[in-house]
PDB file of C-alpha atoms and ligand atoms in Angstrom:
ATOM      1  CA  UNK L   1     -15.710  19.398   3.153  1.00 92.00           C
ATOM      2  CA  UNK L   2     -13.584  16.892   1.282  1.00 94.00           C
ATOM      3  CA  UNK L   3     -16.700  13.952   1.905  1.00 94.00           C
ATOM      4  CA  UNK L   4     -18.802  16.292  -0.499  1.00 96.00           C
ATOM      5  CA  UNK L   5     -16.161  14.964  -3.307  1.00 97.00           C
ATOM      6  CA  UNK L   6     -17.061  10.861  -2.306  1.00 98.00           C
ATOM      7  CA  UNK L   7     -19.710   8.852  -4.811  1.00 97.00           C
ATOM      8  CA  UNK L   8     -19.972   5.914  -2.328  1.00 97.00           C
ATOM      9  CA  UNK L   9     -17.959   4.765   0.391  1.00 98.00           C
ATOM     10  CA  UNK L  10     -16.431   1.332  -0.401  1.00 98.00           C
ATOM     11  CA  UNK L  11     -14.545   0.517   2.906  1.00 98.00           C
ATOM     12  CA  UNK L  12     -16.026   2.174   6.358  1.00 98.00           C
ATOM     13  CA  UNK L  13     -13.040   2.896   8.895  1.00 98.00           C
ATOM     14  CA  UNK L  14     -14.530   0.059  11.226  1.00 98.00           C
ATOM     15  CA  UNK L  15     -14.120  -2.293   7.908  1.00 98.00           C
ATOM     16  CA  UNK L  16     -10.540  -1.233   7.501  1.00 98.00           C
ATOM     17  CA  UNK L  17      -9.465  -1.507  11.111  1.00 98.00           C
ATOM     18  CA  UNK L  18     -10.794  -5.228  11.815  1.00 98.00           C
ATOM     19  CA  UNK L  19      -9.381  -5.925   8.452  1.00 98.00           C
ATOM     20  CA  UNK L  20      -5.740  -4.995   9.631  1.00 98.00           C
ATOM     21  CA  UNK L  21      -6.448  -6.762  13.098  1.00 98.00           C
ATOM     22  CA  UNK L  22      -6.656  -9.945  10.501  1.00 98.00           C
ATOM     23  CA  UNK L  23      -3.533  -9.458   8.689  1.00 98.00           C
ATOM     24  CA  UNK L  24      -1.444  -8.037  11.619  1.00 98.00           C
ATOM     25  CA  UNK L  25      -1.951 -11.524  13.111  1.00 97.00           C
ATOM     26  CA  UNK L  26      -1.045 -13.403   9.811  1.00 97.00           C
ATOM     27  CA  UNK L  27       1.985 -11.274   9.064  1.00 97.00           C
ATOM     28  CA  UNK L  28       2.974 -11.649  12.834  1.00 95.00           C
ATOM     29  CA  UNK L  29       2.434 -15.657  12.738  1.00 95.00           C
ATOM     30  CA  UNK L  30       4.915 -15.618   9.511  1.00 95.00           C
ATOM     31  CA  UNK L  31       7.851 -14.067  10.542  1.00 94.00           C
ATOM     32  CA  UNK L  32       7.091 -15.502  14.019  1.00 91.00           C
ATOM     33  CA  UNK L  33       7.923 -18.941  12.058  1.00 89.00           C
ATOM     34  CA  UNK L  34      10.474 -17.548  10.024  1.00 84.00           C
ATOM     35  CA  UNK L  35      12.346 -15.988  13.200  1.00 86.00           C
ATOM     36  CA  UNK L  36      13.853 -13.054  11.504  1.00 90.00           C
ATOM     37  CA  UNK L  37      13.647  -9.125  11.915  1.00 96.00           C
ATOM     38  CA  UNK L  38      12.268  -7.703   9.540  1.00 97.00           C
ATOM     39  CA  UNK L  39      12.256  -4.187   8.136  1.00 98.00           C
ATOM     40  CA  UNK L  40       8.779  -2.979   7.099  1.00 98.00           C
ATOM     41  CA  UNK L  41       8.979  -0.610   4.611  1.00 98.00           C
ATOM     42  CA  UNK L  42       6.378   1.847   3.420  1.00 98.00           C
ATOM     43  CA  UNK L  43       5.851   3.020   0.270  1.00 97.00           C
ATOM     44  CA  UNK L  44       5.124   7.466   0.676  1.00 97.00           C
ATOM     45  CA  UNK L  45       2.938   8.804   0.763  1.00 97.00           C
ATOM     46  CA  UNK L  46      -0.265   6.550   0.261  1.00 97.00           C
ATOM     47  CA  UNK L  47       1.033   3.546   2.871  1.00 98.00           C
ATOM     48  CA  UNK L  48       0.700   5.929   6.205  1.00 98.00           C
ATOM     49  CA  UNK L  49      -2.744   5.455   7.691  1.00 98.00           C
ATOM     50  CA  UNK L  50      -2.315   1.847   6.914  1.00 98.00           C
ATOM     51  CA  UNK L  51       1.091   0.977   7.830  1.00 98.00           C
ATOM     52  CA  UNK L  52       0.560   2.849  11.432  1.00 98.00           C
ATOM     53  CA  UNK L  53      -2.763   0.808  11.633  1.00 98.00           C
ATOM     54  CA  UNK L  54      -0.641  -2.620  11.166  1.00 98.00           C
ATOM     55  CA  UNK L  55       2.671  -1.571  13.219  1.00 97.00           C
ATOM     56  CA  UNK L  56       0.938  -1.002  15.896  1.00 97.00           C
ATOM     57  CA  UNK L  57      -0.406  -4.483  16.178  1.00 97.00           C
ATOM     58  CA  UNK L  58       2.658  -6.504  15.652  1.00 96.00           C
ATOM     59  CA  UNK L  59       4.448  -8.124  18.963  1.00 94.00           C
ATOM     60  CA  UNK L  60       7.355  -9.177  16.867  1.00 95.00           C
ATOM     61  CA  UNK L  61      10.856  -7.039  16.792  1.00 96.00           C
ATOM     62  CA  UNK L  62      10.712  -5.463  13.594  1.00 97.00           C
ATOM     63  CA  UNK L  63      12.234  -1.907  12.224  1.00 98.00           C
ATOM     64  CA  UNK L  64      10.522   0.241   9.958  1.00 98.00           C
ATOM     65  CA  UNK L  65      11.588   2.698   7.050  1.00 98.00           C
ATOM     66  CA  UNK L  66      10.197   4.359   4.084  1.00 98.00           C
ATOM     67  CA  UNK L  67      11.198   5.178   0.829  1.00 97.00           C
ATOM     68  CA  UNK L  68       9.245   7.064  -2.215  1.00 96.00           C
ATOM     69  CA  UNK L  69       8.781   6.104  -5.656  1.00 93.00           C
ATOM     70  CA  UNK L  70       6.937   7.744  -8.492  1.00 85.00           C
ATOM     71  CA  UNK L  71       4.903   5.513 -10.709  1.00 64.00           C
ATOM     72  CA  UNK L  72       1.707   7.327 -11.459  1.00 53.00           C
ATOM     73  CA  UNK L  73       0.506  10.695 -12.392  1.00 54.00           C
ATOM     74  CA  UNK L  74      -3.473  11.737 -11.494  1.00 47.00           C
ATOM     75  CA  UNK L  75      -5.544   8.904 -11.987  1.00 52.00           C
ATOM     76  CA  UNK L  76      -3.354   7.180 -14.629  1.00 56.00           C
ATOM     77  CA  UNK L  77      -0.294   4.529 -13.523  1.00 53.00           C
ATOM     78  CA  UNK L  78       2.417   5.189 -15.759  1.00 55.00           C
ATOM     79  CA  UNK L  79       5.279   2.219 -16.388  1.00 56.00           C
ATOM     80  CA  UNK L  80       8.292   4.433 -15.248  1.00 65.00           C
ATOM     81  CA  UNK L  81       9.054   4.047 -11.650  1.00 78.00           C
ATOM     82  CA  UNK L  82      12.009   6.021 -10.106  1.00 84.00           C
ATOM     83  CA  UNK L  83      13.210   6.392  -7.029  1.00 89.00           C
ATOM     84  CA  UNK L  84      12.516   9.726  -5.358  1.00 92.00           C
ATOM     85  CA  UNK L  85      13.421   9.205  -1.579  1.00 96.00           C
ATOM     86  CA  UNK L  86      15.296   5.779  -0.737  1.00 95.00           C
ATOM     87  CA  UNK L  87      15.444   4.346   2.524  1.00 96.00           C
ATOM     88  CA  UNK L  88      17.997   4.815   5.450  1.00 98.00           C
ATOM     89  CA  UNK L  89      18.669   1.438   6.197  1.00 98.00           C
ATOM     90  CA  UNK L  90      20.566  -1.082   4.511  1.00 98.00           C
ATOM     91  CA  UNK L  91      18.418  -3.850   3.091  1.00 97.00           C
ATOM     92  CA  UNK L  92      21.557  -6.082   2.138  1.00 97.00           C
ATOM     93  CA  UNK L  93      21.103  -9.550   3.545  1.00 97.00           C
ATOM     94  CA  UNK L  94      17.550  -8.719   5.490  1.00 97.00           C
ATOM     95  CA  UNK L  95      13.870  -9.522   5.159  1.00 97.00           C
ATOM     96  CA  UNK L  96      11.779  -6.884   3.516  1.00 98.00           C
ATOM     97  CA  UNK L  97       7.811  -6.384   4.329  1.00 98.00           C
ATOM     98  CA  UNK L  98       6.603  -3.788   1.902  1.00 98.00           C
ATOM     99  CA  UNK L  99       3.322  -2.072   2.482  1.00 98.00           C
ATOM    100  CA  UNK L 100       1.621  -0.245   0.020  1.00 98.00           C
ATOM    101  CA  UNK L 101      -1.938   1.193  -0.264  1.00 98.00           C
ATOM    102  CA  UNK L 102      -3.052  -0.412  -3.330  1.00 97.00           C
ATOM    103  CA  UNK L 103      -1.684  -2.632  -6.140  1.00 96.00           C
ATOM    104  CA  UNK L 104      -3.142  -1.380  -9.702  1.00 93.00           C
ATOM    105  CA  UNK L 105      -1.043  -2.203 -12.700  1.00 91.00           C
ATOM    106  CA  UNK L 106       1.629  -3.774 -10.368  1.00 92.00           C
ATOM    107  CA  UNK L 107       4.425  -1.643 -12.134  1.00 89.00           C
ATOM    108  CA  UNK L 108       5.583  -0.465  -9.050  1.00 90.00           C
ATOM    109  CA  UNK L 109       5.496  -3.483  -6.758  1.00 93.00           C
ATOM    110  CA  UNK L 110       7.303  -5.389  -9.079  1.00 93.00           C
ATOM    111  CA  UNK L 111      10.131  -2.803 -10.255  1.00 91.00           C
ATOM    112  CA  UNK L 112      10.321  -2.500  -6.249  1.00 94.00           C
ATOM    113  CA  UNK L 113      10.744  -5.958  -4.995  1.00 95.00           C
ATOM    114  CA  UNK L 114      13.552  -6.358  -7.810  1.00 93.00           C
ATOM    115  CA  UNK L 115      15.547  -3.539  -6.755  1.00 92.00           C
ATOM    116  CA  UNK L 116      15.537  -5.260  -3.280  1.00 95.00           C
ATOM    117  CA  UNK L 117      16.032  -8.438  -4.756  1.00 95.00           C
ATOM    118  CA  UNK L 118      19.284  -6.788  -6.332  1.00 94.00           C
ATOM    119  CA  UNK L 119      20.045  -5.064  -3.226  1.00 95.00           C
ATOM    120  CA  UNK L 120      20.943  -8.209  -1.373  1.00 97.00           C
ATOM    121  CA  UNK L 121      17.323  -8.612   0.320  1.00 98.00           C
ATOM    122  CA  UNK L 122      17.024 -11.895   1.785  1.00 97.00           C
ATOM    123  CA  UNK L 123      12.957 -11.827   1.412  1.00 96.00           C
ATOM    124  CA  UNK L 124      10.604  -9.612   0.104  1.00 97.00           C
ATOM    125  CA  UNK L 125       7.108  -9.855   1.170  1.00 98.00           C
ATOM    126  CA  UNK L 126       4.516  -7.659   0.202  1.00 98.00           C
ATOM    127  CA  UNK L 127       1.068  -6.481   1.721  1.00 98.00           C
ATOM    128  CA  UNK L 128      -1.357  -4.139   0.689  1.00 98.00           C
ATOM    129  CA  UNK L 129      -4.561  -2.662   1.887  1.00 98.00           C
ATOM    130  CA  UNK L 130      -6.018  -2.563  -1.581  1.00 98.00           C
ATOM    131  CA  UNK L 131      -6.117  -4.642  -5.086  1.00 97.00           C
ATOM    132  CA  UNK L 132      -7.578  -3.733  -8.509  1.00 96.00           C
ATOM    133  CA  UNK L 133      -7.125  -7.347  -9.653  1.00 93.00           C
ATOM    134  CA  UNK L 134      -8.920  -5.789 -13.369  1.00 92.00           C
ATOM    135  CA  UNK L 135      -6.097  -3.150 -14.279  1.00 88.00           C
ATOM    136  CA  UNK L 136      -3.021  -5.739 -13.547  1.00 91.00           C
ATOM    137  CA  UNK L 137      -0.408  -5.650 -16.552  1.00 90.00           C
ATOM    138  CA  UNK L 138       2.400  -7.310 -14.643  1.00 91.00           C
ATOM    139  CA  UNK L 139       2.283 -10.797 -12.816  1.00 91.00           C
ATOM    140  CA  UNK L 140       3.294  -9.697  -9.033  1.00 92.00           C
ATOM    141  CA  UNK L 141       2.529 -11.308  -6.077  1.00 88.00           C
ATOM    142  CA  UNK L 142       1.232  -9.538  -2.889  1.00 96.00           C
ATOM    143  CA  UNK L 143       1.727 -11.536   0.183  1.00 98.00           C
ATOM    144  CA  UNK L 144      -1.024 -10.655   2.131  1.00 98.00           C
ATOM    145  CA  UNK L 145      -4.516  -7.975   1.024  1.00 98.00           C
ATOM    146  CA  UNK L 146      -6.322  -6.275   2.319  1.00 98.00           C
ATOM    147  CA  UNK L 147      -9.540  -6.232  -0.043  1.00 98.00           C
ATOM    148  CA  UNK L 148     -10.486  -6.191  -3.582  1.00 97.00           C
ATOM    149  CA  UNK L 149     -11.620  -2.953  -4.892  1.00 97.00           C
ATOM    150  CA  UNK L 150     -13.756  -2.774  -8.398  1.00 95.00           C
ATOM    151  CA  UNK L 151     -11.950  -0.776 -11.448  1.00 95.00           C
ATOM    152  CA  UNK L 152     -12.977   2.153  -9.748  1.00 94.00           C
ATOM    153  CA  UNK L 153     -10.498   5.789  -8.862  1.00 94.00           C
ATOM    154  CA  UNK L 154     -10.675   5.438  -4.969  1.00 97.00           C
ATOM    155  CA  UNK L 155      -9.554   7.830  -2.251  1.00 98.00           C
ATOM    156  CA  UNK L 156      -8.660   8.182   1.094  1.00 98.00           C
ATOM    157  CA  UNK L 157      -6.715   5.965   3.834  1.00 98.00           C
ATOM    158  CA  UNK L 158      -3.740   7.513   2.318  1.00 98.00           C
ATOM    159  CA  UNK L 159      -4.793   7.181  -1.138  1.00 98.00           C
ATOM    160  CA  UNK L 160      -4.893  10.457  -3.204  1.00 97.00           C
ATOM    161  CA  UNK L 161      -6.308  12.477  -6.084  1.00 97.00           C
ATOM    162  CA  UNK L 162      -3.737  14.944  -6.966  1.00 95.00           C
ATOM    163  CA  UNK L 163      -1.985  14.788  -3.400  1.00 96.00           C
ATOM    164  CA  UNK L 164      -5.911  15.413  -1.519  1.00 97.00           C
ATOM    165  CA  UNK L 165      -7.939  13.323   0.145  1.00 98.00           C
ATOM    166  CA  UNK L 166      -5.979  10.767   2.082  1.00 98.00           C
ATOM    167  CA  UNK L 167      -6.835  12.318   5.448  1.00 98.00           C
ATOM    168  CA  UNK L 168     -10.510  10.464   5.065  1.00 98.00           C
ATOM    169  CA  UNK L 169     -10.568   8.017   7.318  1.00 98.00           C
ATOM    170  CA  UNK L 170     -12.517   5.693   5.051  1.00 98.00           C
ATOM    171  CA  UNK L 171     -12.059   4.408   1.294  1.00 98.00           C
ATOM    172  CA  UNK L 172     -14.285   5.762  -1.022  1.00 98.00           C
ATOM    173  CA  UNK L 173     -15.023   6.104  -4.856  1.00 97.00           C
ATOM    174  CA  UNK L 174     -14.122   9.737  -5.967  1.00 96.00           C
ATOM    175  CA  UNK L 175     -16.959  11.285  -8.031  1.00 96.00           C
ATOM    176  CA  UNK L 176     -16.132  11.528 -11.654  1.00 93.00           C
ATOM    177  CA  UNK L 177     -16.799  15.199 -12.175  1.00 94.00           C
ATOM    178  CA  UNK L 178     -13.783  15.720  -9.682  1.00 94.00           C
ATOM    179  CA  UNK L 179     -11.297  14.235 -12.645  1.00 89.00           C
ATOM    180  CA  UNK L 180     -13.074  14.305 -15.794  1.00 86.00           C
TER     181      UNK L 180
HETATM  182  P1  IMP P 201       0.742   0.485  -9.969  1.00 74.23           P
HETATM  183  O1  IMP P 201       2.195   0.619 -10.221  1.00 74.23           O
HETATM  184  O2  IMP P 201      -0.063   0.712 -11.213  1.00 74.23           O
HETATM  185  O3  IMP P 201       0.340  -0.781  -9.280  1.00 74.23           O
HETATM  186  O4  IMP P 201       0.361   1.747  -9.129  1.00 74.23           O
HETATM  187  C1  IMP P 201       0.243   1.802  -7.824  1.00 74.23           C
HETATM  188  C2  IMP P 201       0.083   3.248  -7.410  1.00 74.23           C
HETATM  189  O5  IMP P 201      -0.874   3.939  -8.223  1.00 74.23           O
HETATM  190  C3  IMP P 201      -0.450   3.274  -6.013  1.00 74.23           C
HETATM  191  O6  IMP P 201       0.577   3.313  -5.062  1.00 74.23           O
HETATM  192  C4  IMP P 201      -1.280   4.526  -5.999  1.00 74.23           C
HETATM  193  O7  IMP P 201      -0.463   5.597  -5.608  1.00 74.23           O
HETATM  194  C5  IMP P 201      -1.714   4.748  -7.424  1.00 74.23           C
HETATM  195  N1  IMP P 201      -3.115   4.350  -7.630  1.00 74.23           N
HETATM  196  C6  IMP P 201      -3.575   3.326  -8.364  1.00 74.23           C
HETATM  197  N2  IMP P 201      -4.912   3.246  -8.329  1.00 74.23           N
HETATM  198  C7  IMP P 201      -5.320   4.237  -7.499  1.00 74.23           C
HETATM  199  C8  IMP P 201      -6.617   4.678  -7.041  1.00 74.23           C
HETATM  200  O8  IMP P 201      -7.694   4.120  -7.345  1.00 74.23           O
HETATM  201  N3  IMP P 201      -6.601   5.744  -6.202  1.00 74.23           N
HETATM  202  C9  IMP P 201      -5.477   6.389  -5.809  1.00 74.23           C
HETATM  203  N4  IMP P 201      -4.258   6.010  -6.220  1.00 74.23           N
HETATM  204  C10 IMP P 201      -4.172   4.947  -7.065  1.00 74.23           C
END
């Protein structure tokens, strides 16, 4: 049983899903405002559970896409981000909502929202179920959060140790024997 692996759980799945009742109505009174059409993009693998939570609640026209990126490898973010799978549509001259399952370092947010910025990307908005405010090394900006997490290696909702765990249907802090 994968749960055996779990210190504590930070987030409960009831936690998680009122949480993305919240920002679902937020993100939806935004672009409501804005009028436009956006494309939601998630990040693979970790944005699934989350993304599919939030879709689901929006009333507004909006497409979705995904697109992969490699930034980090085990428990460690590394500053080289490259583009593994890239998205189908075009994002020339359209709004951008990316969703992402946590911001650490921010390396990858911020090498991401450029390359749309280059791309022609009218707006890029970000939101992410998770922050680690403590291990930030570059300035980014996410548009809407989830929660706060403590410096802590968390798992599940999507997020990963070594490509397991994000079938849990909570967040919770992976026991240090698993990685040390
Ligand atoms: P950043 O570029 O350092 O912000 O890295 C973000 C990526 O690192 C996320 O998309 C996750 O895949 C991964 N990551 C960072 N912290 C954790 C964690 O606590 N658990 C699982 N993955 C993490």
């Amino acid at each position: 049983m994968i749960s055996q692996d779990i210190e504590t759980v930070l987030l409960t799945e009831e936690q998680i899903e009122k949480r993305c009742v919240e920002l679902a109505k937020q993100i939806e009174d935004d672009y409501n405002k804005e009028g436009e059409v956006p494309i939601v993009v998630g990040l693979l693998r970790g944005s699934v559970p989350f993304m599919a939570e939030l879709i689901k609640r929006f009333t507004f026209p909006c497409e979705i896409d995904f697109m992969s990126v490699s930034s980090y490898d085990g428990t460690e973010s590394i500053g080289d981000v490259k583009i593994d799978k890239d998205m189908d549509l075009s994002s020339k001259e359209r709004a951008i909502l990316l969703v992402e399952d946590i911001v650490d370092t921010g390396r990858t947010l911020s090498e991401v929202k450029k390359m749309f910025i280059n791309k022609g990307a009218t707006n890029v908005k970000i939101v992410a179920l998770l922050d680690k405010p403590s291990r930030r090394v570059v300035d980014i900006h996410a548009d809407y959060i989830g929660f706060e997490v403590p410096n802590e290696f968390v798992v599940g909702y999507g997020l990963d140790y070594n490509q397991k765990y994000r079938n849990l249907p909570y967040i919770g802090i992976l026991k240090r024997e698993i990685y040390e």
